[in-house]
XYZ file of N, CA and C in Angstrom:
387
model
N 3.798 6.858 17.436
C 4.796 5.930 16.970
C 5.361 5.185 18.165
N 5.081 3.678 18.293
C 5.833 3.250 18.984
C 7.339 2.734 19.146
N 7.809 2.875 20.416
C 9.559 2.482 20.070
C 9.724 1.005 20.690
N 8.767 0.540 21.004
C 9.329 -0.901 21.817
C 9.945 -1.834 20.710
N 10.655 -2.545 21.417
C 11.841 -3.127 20.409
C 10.704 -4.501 20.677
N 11.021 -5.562 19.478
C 10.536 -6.712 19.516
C 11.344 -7.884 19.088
N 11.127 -8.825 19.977
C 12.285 -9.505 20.089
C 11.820 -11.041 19.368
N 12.593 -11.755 18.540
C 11.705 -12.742 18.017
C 11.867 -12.862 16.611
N 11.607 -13.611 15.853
C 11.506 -13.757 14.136
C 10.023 -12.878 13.893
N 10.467 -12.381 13.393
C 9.011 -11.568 12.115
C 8.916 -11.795 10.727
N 7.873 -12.013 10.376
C 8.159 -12.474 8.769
C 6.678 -11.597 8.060
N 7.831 -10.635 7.012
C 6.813 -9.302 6.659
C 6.948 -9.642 5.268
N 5.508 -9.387 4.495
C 5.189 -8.968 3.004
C 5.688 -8.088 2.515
N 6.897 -7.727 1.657
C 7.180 -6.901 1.060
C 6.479 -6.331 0.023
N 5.644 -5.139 0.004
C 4.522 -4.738 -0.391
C 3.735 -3.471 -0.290
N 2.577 -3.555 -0.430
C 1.773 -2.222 -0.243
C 1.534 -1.868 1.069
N 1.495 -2.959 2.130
C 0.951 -2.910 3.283
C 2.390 -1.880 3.697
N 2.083 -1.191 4.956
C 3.149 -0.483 5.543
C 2.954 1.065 6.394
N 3.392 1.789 6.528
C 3.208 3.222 6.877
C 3.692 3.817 5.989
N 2.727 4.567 5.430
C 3.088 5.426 4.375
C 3.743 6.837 4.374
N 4.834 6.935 3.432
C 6.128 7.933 3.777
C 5.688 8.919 2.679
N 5.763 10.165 3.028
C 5.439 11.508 2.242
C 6.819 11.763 1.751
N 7.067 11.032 0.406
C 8.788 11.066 -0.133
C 8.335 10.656 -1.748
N 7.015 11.063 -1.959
C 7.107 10.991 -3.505
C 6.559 12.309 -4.072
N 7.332 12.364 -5.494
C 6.787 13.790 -5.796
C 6.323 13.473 -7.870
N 5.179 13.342 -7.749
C 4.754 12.466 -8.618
C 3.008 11.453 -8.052
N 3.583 10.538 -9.138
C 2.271 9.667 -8.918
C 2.910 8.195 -8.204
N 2.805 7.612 -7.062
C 3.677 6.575 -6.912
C 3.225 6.020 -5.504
N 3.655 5.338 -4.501
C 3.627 4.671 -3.610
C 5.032 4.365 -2.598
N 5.046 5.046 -1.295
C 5.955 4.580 -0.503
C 6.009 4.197 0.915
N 6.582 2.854 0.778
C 5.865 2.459 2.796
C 7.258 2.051 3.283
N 6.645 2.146 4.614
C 7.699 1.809 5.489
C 7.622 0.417 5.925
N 7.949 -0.818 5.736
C 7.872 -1.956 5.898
C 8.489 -2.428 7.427
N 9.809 -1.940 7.276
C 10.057 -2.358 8.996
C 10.687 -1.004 9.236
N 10.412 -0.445 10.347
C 10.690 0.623 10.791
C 10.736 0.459 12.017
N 11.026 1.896 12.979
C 11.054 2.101 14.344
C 9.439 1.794 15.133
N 8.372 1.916 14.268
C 6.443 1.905 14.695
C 6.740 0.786 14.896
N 7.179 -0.322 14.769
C 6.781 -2.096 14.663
C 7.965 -2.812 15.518
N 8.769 -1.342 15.865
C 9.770 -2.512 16.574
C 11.224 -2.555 16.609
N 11.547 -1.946 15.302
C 12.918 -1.989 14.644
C 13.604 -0.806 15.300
N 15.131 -1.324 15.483
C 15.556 -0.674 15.898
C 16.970 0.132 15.168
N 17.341 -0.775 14.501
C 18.669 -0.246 13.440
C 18.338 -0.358 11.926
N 17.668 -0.733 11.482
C 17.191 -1.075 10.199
C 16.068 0.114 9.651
N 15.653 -0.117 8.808
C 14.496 0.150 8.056
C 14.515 -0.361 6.644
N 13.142 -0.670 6.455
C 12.977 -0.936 4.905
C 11.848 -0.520 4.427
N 12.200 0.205 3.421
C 11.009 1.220 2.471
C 10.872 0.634 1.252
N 9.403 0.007 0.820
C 8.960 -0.380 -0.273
C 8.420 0.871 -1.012
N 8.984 1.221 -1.952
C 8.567 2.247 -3.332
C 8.267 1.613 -4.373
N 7.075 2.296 -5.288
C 6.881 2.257 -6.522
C 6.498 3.665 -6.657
N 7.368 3.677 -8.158
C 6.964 5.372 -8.860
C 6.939 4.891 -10.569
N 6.030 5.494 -10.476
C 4.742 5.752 -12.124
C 6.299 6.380 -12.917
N 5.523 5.900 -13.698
C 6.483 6.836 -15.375
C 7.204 8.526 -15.235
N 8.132 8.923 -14.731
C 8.292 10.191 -14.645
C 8.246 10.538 -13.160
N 7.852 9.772 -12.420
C 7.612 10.303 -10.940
C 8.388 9.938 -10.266
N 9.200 10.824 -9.005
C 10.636 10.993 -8.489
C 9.935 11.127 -6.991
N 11.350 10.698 -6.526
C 11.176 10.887 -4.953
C 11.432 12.232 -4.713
N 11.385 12.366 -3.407
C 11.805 14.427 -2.955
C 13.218 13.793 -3.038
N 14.189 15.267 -2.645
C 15.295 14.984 -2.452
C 15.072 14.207 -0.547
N 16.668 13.321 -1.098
C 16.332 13.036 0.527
C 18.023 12.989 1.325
N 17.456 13.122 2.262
C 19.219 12.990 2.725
C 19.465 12.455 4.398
N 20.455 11.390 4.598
C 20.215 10.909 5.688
C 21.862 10.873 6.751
N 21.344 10.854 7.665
C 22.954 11.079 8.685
C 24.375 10.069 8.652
N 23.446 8.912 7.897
C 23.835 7.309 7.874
C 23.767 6.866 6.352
N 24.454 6.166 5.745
C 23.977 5.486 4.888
C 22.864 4.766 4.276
N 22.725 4.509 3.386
C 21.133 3.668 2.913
C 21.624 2.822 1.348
N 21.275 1.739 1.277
C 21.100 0.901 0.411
C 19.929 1.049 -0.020
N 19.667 0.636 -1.284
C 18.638 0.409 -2.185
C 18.375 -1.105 -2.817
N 17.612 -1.411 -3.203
C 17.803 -2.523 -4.431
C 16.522 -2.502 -5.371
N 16.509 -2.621 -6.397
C 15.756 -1.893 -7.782
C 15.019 -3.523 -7.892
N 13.901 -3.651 -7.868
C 13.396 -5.021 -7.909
C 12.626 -4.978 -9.280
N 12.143 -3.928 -9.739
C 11.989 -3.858 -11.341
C 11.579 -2.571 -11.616
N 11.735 -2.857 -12.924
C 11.618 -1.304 -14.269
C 12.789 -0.696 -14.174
N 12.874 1.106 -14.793
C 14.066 1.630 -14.978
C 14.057 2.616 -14.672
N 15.248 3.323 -14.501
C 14.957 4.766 -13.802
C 16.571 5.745 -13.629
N 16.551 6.520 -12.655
C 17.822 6.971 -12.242
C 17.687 7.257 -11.197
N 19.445 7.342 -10.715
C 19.367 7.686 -8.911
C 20.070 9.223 -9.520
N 19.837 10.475 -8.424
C 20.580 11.419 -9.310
C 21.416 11.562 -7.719
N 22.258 12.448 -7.826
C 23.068 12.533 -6.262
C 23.730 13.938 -6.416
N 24.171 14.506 -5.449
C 24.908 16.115 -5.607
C 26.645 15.681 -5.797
N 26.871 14.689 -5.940
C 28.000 14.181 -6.488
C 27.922 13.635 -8.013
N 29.153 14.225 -8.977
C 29.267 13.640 -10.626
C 29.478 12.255 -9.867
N 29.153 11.356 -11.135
C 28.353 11.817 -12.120
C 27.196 12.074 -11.595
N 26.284 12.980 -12.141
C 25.053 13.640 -11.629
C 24.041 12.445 -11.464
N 23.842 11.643 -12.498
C 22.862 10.885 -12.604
C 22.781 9.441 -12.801
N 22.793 8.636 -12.027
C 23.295 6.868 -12.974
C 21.700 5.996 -12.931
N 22.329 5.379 -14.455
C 21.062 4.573 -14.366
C 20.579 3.291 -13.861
N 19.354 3.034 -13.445
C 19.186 2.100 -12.844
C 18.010 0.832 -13.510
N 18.363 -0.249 -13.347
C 17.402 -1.393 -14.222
C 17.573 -2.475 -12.694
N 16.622 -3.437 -13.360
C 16.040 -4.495 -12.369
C 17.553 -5.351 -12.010
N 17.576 -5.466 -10.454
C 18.856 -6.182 -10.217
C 20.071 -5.074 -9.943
N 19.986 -3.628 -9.721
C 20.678 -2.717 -9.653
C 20.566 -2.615 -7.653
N 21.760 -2.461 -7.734
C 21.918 -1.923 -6.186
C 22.643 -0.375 -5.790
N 21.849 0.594 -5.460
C 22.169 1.655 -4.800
C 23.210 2.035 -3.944
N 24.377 2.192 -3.265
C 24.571 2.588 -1.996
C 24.471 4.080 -2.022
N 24.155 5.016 -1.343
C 24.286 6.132 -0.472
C 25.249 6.475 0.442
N 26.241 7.402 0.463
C 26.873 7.470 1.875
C 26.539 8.673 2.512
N 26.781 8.198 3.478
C 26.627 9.103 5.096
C 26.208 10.830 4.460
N 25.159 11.829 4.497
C 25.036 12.538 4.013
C 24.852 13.082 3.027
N 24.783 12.496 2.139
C 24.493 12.530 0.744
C 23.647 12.828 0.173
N 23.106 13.579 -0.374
C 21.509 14.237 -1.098
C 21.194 13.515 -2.325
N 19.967 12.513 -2.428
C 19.477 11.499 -3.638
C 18.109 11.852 -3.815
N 17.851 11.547 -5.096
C 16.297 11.151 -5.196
C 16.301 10.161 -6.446
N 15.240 9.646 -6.364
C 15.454 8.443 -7.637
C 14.173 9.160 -8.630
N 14.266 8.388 -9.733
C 13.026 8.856 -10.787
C 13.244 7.910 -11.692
N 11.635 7.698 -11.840
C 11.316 7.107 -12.569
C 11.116 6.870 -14.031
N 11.747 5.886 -15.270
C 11.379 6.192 -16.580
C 10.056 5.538 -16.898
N 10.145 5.117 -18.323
C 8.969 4.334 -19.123
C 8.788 3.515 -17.964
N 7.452 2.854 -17.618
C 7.271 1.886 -17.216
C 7.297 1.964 -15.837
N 7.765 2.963 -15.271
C 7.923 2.929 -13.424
C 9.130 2.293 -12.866
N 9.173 2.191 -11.859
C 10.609 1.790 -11.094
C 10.151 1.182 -9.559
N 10.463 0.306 -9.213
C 9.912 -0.453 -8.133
C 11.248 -0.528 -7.168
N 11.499 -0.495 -6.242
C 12.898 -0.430 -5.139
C 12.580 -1.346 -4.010
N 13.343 -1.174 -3.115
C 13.461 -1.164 -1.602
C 14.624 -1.242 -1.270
N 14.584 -0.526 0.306
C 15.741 -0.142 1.029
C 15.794 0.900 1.663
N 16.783 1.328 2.359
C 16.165 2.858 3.070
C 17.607 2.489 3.959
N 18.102 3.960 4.622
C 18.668 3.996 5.479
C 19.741 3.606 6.604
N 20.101 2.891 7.281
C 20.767 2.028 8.289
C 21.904 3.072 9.003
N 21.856 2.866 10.769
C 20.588 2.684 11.229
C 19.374 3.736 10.629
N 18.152 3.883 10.916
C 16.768 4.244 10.837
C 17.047 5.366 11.095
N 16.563 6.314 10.045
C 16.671 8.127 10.161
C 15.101 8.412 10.514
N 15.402 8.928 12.120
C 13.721 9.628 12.017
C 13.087 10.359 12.223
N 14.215 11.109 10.884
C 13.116 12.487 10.177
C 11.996 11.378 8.912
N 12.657 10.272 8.756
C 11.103 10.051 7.820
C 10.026 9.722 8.489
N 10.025 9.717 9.636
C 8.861 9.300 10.666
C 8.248 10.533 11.228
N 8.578 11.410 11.049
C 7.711 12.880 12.100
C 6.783 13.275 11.576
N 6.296 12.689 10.399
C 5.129 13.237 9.994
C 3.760 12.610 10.786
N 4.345 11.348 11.613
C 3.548 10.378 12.237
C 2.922 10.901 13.789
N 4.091 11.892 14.094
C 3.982 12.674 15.546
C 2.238 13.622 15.536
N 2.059 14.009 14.585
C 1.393 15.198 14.802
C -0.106 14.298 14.515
């Protein structure tokens, strides 16, 4: 994993392309779009899609993380009531500082992005080995 910072406009596909994050538990898809590998240094952004029924692991980060639900439906669940809220296209997430989430997916799948701020990287150590 590289850490060099890059300095400059970048202009990224939000998409399939990415480094792929071991954070689904189910049938689904999750990348790392801008991360610490490419450059980034306070940010990250994680493109997800999860299939009908299929949930992220639990996850939990030192920092906050935003989301934004770009389509289908689903839930965010959290170790804070209410346990579970629902989520549809145009829904925005926040997370705070420590907080234990996973999202899941209903009918139809659930499509996101967002992740973190700054960049937690425990989702990156799987990249070390």
């Amino acid at each position: 994993m590289s850490s060099s910072t890059v300095n400059g406009v970048q202009v990224l596909k939000l998409g399939r392309k990415g480094t792929e994050l071991p954070i689904i538990d189910g049938l689904g898809t999750a990348r790392a779009v801008i991360w610490p590998g490419m450059g980034a240094t306070e940010r990250c952004i994680n493109y997800v899609e999860l299939e009908s029924g299929s949930s992220t692991v639990w996850l939990e980060h030192a920092t906050e993380a935003v989301y934004y639900v770009m389509s289908g439906t689903g839930t965010v669940h959290g170790d804070d009531a209410p346990d579970e809220w629902p989520l549809l296209e145009g829904s925005i997430v926040h997370i705070g500082d420590g907080s234990r989430y996973r999202f899941q997916a209903q009918e139809g799948g659930l499509t996101f992005f967002g992740g973190p701020c700054p960049t937690d990287p425990a989702m990156f150590e799987h990249l070390a080995n």
